[in-house]
Coordinates of C-alpha atoms and ligand atoms in Angstrom, one line a residue:
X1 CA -28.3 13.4 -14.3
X2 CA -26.6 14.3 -11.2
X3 CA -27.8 13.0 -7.8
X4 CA -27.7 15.3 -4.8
X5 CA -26.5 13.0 -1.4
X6 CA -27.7 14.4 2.0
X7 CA -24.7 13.9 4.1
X8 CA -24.2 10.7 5.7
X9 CA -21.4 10.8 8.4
X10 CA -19.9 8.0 9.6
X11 CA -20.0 8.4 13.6
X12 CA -16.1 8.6 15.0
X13 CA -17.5 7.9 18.7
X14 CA -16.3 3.9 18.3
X15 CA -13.2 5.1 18.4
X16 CA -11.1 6.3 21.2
X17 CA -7.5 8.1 20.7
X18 CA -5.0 8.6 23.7
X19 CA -3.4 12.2 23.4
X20 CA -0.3 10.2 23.4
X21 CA 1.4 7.2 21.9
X22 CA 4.4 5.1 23.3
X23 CA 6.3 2.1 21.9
X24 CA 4.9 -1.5 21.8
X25 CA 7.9 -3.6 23.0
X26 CA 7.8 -6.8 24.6
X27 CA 4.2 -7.2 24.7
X28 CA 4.0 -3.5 26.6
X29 CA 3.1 0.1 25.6
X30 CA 6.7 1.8 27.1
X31 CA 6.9 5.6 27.0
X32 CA 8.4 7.7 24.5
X33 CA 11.3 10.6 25.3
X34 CA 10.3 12.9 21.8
X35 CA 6.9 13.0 20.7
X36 CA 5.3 14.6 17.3
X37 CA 2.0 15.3 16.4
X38 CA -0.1 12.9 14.0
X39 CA -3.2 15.1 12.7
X40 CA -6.1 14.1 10.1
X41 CA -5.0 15.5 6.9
X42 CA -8.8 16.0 6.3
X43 CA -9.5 18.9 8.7
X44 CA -5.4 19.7 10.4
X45 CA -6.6 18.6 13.5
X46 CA -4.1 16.9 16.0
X47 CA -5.2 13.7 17.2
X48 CA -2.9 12.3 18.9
X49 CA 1.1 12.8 19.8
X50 CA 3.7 10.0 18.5
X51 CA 6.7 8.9 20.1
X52 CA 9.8 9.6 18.1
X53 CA 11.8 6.1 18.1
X54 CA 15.6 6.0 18.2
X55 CA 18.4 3.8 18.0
X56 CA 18.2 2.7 21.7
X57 CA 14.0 1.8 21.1
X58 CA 15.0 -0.4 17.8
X59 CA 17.6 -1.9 20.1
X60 CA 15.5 -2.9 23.0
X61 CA 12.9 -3.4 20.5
X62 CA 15.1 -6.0 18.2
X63 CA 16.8 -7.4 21.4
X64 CA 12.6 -8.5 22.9
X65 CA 12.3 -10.0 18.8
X66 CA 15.5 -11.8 19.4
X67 CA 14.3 -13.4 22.9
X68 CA 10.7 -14.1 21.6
X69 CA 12.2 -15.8 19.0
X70 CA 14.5 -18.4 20.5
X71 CA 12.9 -18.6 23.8
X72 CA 9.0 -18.9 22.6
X73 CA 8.5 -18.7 19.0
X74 CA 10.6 -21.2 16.9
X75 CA 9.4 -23.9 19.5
X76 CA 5.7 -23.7 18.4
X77 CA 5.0 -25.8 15.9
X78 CA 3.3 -24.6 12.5
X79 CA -0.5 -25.6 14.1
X80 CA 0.4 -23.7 17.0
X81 CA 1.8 -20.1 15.3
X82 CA -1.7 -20.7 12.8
X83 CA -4.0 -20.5 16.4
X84 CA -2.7 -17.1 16.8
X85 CA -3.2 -15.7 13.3
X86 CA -7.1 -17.3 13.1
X87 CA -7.0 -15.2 16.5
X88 CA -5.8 -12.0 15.3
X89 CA -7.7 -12.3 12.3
X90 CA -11.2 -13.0 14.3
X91 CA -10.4 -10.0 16.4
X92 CA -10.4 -7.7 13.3
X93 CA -12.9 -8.2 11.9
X94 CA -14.6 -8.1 14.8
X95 CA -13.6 -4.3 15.5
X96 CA -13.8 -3.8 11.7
X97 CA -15.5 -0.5 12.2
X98 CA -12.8 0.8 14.8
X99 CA -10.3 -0.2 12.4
X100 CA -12.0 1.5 9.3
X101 CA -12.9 4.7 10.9
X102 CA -9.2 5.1 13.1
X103 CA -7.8 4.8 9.7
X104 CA -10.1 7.1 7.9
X105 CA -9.3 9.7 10.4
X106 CA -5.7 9.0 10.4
X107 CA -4.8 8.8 7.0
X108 CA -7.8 11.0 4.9
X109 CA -9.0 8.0 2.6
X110 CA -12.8 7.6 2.7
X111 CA -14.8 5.4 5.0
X112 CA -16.4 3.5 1.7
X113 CA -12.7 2.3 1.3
X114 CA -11.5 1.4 4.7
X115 CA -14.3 -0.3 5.7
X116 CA -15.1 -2.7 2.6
X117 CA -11.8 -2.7 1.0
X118 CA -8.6 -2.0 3.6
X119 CA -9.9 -3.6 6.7
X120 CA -11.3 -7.1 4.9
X121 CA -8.2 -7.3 3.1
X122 CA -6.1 -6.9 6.3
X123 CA -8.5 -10.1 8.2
X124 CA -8.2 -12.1 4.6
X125 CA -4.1 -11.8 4.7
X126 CA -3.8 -13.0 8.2
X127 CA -6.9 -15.5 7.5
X128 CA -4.7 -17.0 4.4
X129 CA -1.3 -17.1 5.7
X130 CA -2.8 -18.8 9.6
X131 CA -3.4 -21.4 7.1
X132 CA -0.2 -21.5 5.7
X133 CA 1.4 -22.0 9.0
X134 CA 1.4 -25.4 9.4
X135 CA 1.8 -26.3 5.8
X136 CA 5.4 -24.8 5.0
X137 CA 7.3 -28.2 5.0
X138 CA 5.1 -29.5 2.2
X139 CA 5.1 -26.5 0.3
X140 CA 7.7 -26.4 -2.1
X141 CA 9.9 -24.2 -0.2
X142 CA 12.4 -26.6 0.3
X143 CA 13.1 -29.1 3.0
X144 CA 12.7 -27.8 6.2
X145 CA 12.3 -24.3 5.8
X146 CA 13.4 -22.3 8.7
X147 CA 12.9 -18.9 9.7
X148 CA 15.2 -16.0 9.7
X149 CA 14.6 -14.6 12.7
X150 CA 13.9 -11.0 13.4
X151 CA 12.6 -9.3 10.4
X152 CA 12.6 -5.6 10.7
X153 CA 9.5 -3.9 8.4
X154 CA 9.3 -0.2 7.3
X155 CA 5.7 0.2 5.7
X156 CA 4.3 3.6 4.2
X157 CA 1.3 5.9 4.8
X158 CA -1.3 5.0 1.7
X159 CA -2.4 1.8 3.0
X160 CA -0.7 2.0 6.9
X161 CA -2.8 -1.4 8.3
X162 CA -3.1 -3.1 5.2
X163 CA 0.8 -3.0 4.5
X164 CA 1.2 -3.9 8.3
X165 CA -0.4 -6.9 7.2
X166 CA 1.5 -7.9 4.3
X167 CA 4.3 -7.5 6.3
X168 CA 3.0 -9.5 10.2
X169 CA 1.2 -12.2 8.8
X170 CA 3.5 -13.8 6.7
X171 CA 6.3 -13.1 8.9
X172 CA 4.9 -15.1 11.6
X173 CA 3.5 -17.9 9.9
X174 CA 6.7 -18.2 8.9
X175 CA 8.1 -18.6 12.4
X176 CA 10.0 -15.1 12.1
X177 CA 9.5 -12.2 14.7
X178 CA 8.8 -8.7 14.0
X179 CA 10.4 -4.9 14.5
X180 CA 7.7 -3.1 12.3
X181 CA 7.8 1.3 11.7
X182 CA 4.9 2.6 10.8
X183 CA 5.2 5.8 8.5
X184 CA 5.1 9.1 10.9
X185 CA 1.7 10.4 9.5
X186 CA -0.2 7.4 9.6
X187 CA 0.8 5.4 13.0
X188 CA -2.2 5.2 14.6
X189 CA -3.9 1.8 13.0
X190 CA -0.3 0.0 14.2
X191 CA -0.6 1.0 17.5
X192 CA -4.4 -0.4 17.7
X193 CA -3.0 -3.6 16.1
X194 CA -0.3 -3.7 19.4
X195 CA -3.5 -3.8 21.4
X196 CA -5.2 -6.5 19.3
X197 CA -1.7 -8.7 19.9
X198 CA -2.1 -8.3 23.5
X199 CA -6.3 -9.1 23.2
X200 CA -5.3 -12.4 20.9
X201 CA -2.7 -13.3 24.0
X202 CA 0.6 -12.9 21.2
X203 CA 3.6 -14.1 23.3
X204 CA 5.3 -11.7 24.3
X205 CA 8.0 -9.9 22.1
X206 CA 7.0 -11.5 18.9
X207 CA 5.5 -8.3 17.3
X208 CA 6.9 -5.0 18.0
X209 CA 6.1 -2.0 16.9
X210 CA 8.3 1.7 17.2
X211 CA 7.0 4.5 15.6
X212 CA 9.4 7.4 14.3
X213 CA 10.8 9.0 11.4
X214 CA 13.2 8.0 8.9
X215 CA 15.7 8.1 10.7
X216 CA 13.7 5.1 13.1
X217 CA 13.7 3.1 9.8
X218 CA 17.5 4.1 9.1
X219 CA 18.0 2.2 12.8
X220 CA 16.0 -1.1 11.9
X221 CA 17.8 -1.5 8.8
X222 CA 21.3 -1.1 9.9
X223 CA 20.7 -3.1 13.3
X224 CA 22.9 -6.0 13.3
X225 CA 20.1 -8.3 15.2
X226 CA 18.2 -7.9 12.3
X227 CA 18.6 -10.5 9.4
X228 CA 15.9 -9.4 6.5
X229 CA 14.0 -6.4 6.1
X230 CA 10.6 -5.8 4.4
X231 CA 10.3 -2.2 3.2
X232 CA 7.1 -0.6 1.3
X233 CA 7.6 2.8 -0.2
X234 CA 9.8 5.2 -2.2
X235 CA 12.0 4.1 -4.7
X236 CA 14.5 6.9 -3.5
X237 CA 14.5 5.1 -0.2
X238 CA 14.7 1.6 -1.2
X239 CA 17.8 2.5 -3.1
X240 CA 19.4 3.6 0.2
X241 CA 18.4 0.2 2.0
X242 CA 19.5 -1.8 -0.8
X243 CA 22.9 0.1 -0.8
X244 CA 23.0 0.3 3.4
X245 CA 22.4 -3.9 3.2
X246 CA 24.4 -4.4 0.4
X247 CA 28.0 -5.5 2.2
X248 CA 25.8 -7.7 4.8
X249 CA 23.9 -10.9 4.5
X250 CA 20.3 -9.7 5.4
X251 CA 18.0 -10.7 3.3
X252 CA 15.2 -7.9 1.5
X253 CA 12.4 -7.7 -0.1
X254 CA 11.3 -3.7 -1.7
X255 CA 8.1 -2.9 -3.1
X256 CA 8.7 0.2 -4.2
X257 CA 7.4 3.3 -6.9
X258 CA 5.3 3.1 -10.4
X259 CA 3.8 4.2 -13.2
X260 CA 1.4 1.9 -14.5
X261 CA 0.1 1.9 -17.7
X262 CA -3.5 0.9 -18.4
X263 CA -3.6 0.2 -22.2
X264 CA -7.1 0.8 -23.8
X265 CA -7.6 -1.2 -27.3
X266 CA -10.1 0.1 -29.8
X267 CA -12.4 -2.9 -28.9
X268 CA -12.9 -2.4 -25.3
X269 CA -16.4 -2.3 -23.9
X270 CA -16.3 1.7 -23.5
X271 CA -18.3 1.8 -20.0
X272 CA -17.0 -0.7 -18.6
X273 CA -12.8 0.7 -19.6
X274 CA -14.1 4.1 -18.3
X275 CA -15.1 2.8 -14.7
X276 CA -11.7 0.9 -14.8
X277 CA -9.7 3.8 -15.1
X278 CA -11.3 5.7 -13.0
X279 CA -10.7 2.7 -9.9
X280 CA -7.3 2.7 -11.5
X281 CA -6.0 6.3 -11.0
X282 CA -8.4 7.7 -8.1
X283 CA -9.0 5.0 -6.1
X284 CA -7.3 5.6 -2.8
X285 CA -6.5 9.4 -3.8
X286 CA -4.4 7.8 -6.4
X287 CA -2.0 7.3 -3.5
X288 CA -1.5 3.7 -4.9
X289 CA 1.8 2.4 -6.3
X290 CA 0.2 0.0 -8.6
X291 CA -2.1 3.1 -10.1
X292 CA -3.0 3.6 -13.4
X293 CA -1.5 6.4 -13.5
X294 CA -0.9 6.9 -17.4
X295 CA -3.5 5.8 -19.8
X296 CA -2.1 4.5 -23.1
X297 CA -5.3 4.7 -25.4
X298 CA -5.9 3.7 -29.2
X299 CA -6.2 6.1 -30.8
X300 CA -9.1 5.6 -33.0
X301 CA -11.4 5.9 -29.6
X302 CA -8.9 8.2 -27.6
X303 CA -12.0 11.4 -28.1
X304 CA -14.7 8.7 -27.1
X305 CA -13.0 7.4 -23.9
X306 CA -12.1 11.1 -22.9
X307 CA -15.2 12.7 -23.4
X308 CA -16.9 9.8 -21.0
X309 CA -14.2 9.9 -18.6
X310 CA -14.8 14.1 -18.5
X311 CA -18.1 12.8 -17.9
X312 CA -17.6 10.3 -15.2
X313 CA -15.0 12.4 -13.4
X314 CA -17.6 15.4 -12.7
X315 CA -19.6 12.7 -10.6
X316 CA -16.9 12.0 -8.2
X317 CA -17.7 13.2 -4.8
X318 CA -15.0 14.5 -3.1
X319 CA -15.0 15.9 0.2
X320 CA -15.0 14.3 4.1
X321 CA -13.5 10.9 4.1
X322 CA -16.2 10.0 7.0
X323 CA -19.0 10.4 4.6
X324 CA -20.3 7.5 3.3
X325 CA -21.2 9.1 0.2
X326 CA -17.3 10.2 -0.1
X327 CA -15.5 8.4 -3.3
X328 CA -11.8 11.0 -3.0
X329 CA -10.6 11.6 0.8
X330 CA -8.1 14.0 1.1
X331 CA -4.3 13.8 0.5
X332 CA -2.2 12.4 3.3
X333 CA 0.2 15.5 3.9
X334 CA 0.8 18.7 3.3
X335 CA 4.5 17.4 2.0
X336 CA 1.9 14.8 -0.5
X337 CA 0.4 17.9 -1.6
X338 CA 2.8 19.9 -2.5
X339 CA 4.3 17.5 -4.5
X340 CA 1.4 16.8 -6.5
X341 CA 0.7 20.6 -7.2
X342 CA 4.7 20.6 -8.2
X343 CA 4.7 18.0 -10.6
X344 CA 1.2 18.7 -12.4
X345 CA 2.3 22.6 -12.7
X346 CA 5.1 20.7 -14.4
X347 CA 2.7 19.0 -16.6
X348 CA 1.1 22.4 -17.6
X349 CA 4.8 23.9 -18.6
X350 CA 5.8 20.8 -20.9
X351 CA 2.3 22.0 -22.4
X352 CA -0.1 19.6 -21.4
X353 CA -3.7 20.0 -21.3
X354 CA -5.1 19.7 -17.7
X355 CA -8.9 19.3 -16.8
X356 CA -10.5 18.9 -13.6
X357 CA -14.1 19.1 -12.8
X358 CA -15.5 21.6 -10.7
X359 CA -15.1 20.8 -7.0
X360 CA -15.7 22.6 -3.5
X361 CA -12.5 22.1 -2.0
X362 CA -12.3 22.8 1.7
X363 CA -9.9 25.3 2.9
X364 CA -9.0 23.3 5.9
X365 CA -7.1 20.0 5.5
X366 CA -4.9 18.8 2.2
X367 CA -7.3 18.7 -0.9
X368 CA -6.8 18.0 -4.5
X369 CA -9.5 17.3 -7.2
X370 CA -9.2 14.5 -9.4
X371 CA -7.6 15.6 -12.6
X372 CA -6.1 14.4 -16.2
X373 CA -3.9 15.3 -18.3
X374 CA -4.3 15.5 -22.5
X375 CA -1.5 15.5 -24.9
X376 CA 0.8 14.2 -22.9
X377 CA 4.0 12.8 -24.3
X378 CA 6.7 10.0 -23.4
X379 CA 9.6 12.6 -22.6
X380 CA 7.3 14.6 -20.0
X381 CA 8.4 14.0 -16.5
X382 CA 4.0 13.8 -15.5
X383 CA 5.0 10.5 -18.1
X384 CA 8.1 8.7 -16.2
X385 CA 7.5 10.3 -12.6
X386 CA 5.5 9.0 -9.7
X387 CA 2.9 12.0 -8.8
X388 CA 1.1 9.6 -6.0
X389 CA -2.4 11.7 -6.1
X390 CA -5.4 11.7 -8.3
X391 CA -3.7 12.4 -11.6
X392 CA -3.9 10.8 -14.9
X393 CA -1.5 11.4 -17.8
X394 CA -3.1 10.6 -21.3
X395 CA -1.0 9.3 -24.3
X396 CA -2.3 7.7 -27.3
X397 CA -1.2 4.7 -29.6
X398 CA -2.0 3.5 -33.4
X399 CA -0.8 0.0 -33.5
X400 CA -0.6 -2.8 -30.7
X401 CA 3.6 -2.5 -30.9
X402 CA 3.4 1.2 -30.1
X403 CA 1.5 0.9 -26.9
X404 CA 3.6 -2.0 -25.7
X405 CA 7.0 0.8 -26.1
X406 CA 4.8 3.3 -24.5
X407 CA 3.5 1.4 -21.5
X408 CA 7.5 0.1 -21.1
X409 CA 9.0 3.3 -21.3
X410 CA 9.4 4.3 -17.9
X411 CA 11.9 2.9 -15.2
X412 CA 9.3 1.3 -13.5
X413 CA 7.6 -2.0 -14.0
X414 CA 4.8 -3.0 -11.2
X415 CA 1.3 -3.3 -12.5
X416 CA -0.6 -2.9 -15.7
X417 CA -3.9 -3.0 -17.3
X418 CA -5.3 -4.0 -20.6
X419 CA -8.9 -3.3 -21.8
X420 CA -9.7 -5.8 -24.8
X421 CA -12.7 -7.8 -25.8
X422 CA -10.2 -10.4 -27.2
X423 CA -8.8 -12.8 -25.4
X424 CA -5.6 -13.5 -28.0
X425 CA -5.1 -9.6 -27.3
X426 CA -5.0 -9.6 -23.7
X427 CA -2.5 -12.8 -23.8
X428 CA -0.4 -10.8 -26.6
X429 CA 0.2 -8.1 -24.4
X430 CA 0.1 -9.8 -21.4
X431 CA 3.2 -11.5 -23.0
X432 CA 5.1 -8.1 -24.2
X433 CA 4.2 -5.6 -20.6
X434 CA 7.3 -5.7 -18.4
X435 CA 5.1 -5.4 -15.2
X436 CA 4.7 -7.8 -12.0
X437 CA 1.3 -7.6 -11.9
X438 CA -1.6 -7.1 -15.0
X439 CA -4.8 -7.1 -15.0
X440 CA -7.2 -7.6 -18.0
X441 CA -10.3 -5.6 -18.1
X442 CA -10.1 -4.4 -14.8
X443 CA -7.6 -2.5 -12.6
X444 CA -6.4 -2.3 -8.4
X445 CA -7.9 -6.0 -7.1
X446 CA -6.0 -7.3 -4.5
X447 CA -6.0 -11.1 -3.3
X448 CA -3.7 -12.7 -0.1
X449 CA -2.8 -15.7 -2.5
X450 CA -1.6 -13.8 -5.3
X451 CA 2.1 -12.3 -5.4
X452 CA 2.6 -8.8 -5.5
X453 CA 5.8 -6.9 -6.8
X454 CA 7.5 -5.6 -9.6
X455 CA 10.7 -5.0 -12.1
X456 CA 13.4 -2.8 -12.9
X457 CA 12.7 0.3 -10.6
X458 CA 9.8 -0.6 -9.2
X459 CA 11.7 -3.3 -6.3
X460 CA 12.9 -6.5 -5.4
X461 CA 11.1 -10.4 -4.6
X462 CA 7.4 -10.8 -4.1
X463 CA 5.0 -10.3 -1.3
X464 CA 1.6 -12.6 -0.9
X465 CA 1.0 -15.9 -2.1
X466 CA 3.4 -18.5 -2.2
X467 CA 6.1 -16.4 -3.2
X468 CA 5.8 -14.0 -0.4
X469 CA 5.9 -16.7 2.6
X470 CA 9.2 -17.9 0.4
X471 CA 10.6 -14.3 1.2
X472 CA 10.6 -15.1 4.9
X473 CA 12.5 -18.3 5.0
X474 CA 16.0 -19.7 4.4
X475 CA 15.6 -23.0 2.3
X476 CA 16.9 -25.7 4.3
X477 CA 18.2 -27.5 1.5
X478 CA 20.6 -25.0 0.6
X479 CA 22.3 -23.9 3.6
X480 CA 22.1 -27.2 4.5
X481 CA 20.0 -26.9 7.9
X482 CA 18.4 -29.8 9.9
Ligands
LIG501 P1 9.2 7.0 2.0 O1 9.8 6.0 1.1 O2 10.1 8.1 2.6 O3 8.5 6.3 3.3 C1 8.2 5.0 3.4 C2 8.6 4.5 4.8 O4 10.1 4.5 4.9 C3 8.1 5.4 5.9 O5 7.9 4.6 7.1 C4 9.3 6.3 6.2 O6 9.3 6.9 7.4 C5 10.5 5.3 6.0 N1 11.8 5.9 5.8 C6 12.0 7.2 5.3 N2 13.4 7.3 5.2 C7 14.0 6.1 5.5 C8 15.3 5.7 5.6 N3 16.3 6.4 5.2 N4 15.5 4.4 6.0 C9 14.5 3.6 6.3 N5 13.2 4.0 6.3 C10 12.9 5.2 5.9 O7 8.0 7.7 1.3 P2 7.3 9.1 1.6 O8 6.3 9.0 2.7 O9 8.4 10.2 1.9 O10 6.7 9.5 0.2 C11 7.5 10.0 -0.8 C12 7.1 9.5 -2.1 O11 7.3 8.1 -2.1 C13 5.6 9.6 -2.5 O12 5.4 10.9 -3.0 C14 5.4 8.5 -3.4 O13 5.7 8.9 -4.7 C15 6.3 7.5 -2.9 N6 5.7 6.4 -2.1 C16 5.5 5.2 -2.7 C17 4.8 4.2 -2.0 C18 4.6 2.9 -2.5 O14 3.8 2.1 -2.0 N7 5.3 2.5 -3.6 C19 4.3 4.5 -0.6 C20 4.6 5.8 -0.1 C21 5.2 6.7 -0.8 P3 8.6 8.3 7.6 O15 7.1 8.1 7.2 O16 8.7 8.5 9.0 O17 9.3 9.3 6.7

């Protein structure tokens, strides 16, 4: 039975947008010279303009970092650096709602999502690590672990405040100060969090943020000031910052693409697997780099799980992210979209079977209904590629050693599932997946203390948890600091 939900429309009136954005540098908002439009991907409709950051912004920018640094931040102690995160953090969740519906609007993902998933998870990562600040020397991170400085951060457009604050809050408990780029569709949320470091009294200087292009992120990661960069996104564009910092001593840390597998055994609990993978692959538009994006089912129960997925997938509402009823928000560009509908048309000519239900797609905005594929095999590129939108690739196994090859094959390696009633199984595979992060019997949960990060393809170090605050600091015991 299908239920039929009167609209329920998040109100947008808590949230005021300036028709145009400048720089936060130095504790100020400083004009831009360039500016581009920054629409919602829901409806095309410009919100706001953005200023285009160049090499002279990330200079004045890196050069306030520097100062903040060694004139106001390395002298607080631990205690002192925690105040401010518990500060930043309070103020968040106290303008929760602005938060959630300025990202809504900004990047297309539904209001459901922002507000009880993005938003909480942004306060809880600058909750844990304000606790971590004064706690470093006793941490295991060596003996007096210092800071590196400025740390420039590049973050993408899926998850634009919730990467800010994997990047800021660990940074500063650390003791480092900040150069962040927002991605160029999705800056908005970081230019609200510039006004929440001026509301929580930040010194000045210690966060900054320059919006831009790629080209703005080309200037943070060749800036000499600038001693390690955190960088979210592409694997195409992680390559080029791991080959533009090769010949220098900056430090880096890239989470980057993948292809997760979630690995269905023939004695998972069939309901519970089915609502997995559908959190796995559509959650967040499926713009998600952990996502289950390939489903590696036994094949004993492959027709089962399908036909119940088929099932399941006709119930998801997809339309205006500001509805509360809304489970899929629209894709975050035009460019997003294009390369979804590219690489699933590639799908159909390597002769897979594709099945959507039937949606009312909007003509306005970017829009693209959640879909599978059947019959899919290990040499199709809807296999091995990232598609980064609502699309599953289904491949079957018979025995336990054939689904570990088929979830490996790819040159990525950042998250997997398993779906097993047996705990021997789930260690087994747990054991054989070449992935940073699995999760057993269910899929996309996201915790401050738990690291984050993957293998081959998929990046470089760790980000949360102990290992991520380890990312910011040189280890005093080996360079042989005081
Ligand atoms: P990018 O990797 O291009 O963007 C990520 C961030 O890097 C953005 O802030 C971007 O700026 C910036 N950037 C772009 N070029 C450079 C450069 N040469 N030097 C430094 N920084 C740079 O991802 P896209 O937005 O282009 O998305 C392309 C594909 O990447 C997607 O289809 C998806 O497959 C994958 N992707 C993966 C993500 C992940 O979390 N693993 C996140 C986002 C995308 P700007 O936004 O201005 O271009």
């Amino acid at each position: 039975m299908t239920f039929e939900y009167a609209p329920a429309p998040e109100s947008r009136s808590i949230v005021s947008i300036k028709p145009k954005y400048g720089h936060f540098i130095n504790g100020s908002f400083v004009a831009g010279k360039k500016h581009f439009p920054t629409i919602n991907p829901a409806t095309e409709e410009i919100l706001s303009h953005i200023a285009l950051g160049g090499v002279s912004d990330i200079d004045k920018a890196v050069m306030a970092a520097q100062k903040a640094y060694t004139k106001t931040w390395s002298k607080l102690s631990g205690k002192e650096r925690g105040k401010y995160l518990y500060r930043i953090a309070r103020i968040l969740q106290e303008r929760a709602r602005e938060f959630a519906v300025l990202e809504t609007l900004d990047n297309g993902k539904p209001i459901r999502e922002t507000r009880d998933i993005d938003i909480p998870l942004v306060a809880a990562h600058f909750f844990y690590h304000a606790g971590w600040a004064d706690k470093l020397d006793y941490a295991g991170l060596g003996h007096n672990p210092k800071a590196y400085g400025v740390a420039g951060q590049i973050i993408p457009w899926n998850f634009p405040l919730l990467m800010l604050a994997w990047k800021v809050a660990p940074a500063l408990a650390t003791g480092n100060t900040v150069v962040l780029k927002p991605a160029e569709t999705t800056s908005l949320t970081a230019l609200l969090f510039a006004e929440v470091c001026q509301q929580a009294e930040l010194p000045d200087g210690v966060v900054n943020i320059v919006t831009g292009d790629g080209s703005t992120g080309s200037a943070i990661v060749n800036h000499s000031g600038i001693h390690k960069i955190a960088f979210t996104g592409s694997t195409e564009v992680g390559k080029k910052i791991a080959r533009a910092i090769a010949s220098t001593d900056k430090k880096a840390t890239l989470e980057l693409g993948g292809k997760g597998a979630n690995v269905v055994f023939d004695d998972a609990p069939v309901d519970e697997t089915v609502e997995g993978i559908v959190n796995g692959i559509f959650f967040n538009q499926g713009h998600v780099c952990c996502a289950g994006s390939r489903l590696i089912v036994q094949e004993s129960i492959a027709e089962e799980i399908i036909e119940k997925l088929k099932v399941r997938m006709a119930k998801i509402r997809v339309g205006d992210p500001l509805d509360k009823n809304t489970d899929l928000g629209a894709i975050n560009s035009k460019e997003q979209l294009v390369k979804i509908k590219e690489l699933s048309a590639i799908g159909d000519a390597e002769g897979a079977e594709r099945w959507s239900p039937q949606c009312n797609l909007s003509d306005k905005g970017f829009w693209f209904a959640p879909t599978i594929f059947t019959g899919v095999t290990q040499a199709n590129r809807i296999a091995q590629e990232e598609i980064f939108g609502p699309v599953l690739s289904v491949l079957t196994f018979r025995t336990p050693q054939e689904a570990m090859d088929k979830a490996n094959n790819t040159p990525f390696g950042l998250s997997a599932g398993i779906w097993s009633e047996k705990g021997s199984r789930i260690f087994w595979a747990s054991q054989h997946l070449k992935a940073g992060v699995i999760w057993a019997n269910t899929f996309n949960k996201f915790d401050p203390a738990s690291p984050f990060g993957g293998y081959k393809e998929s990046g470089w170090g760790r980000e949360g948890g102990k290992h991520g605050l380890a990312a910011y600091l040189k280890n005093g015991k080996e360079t042989g600091a005081k």
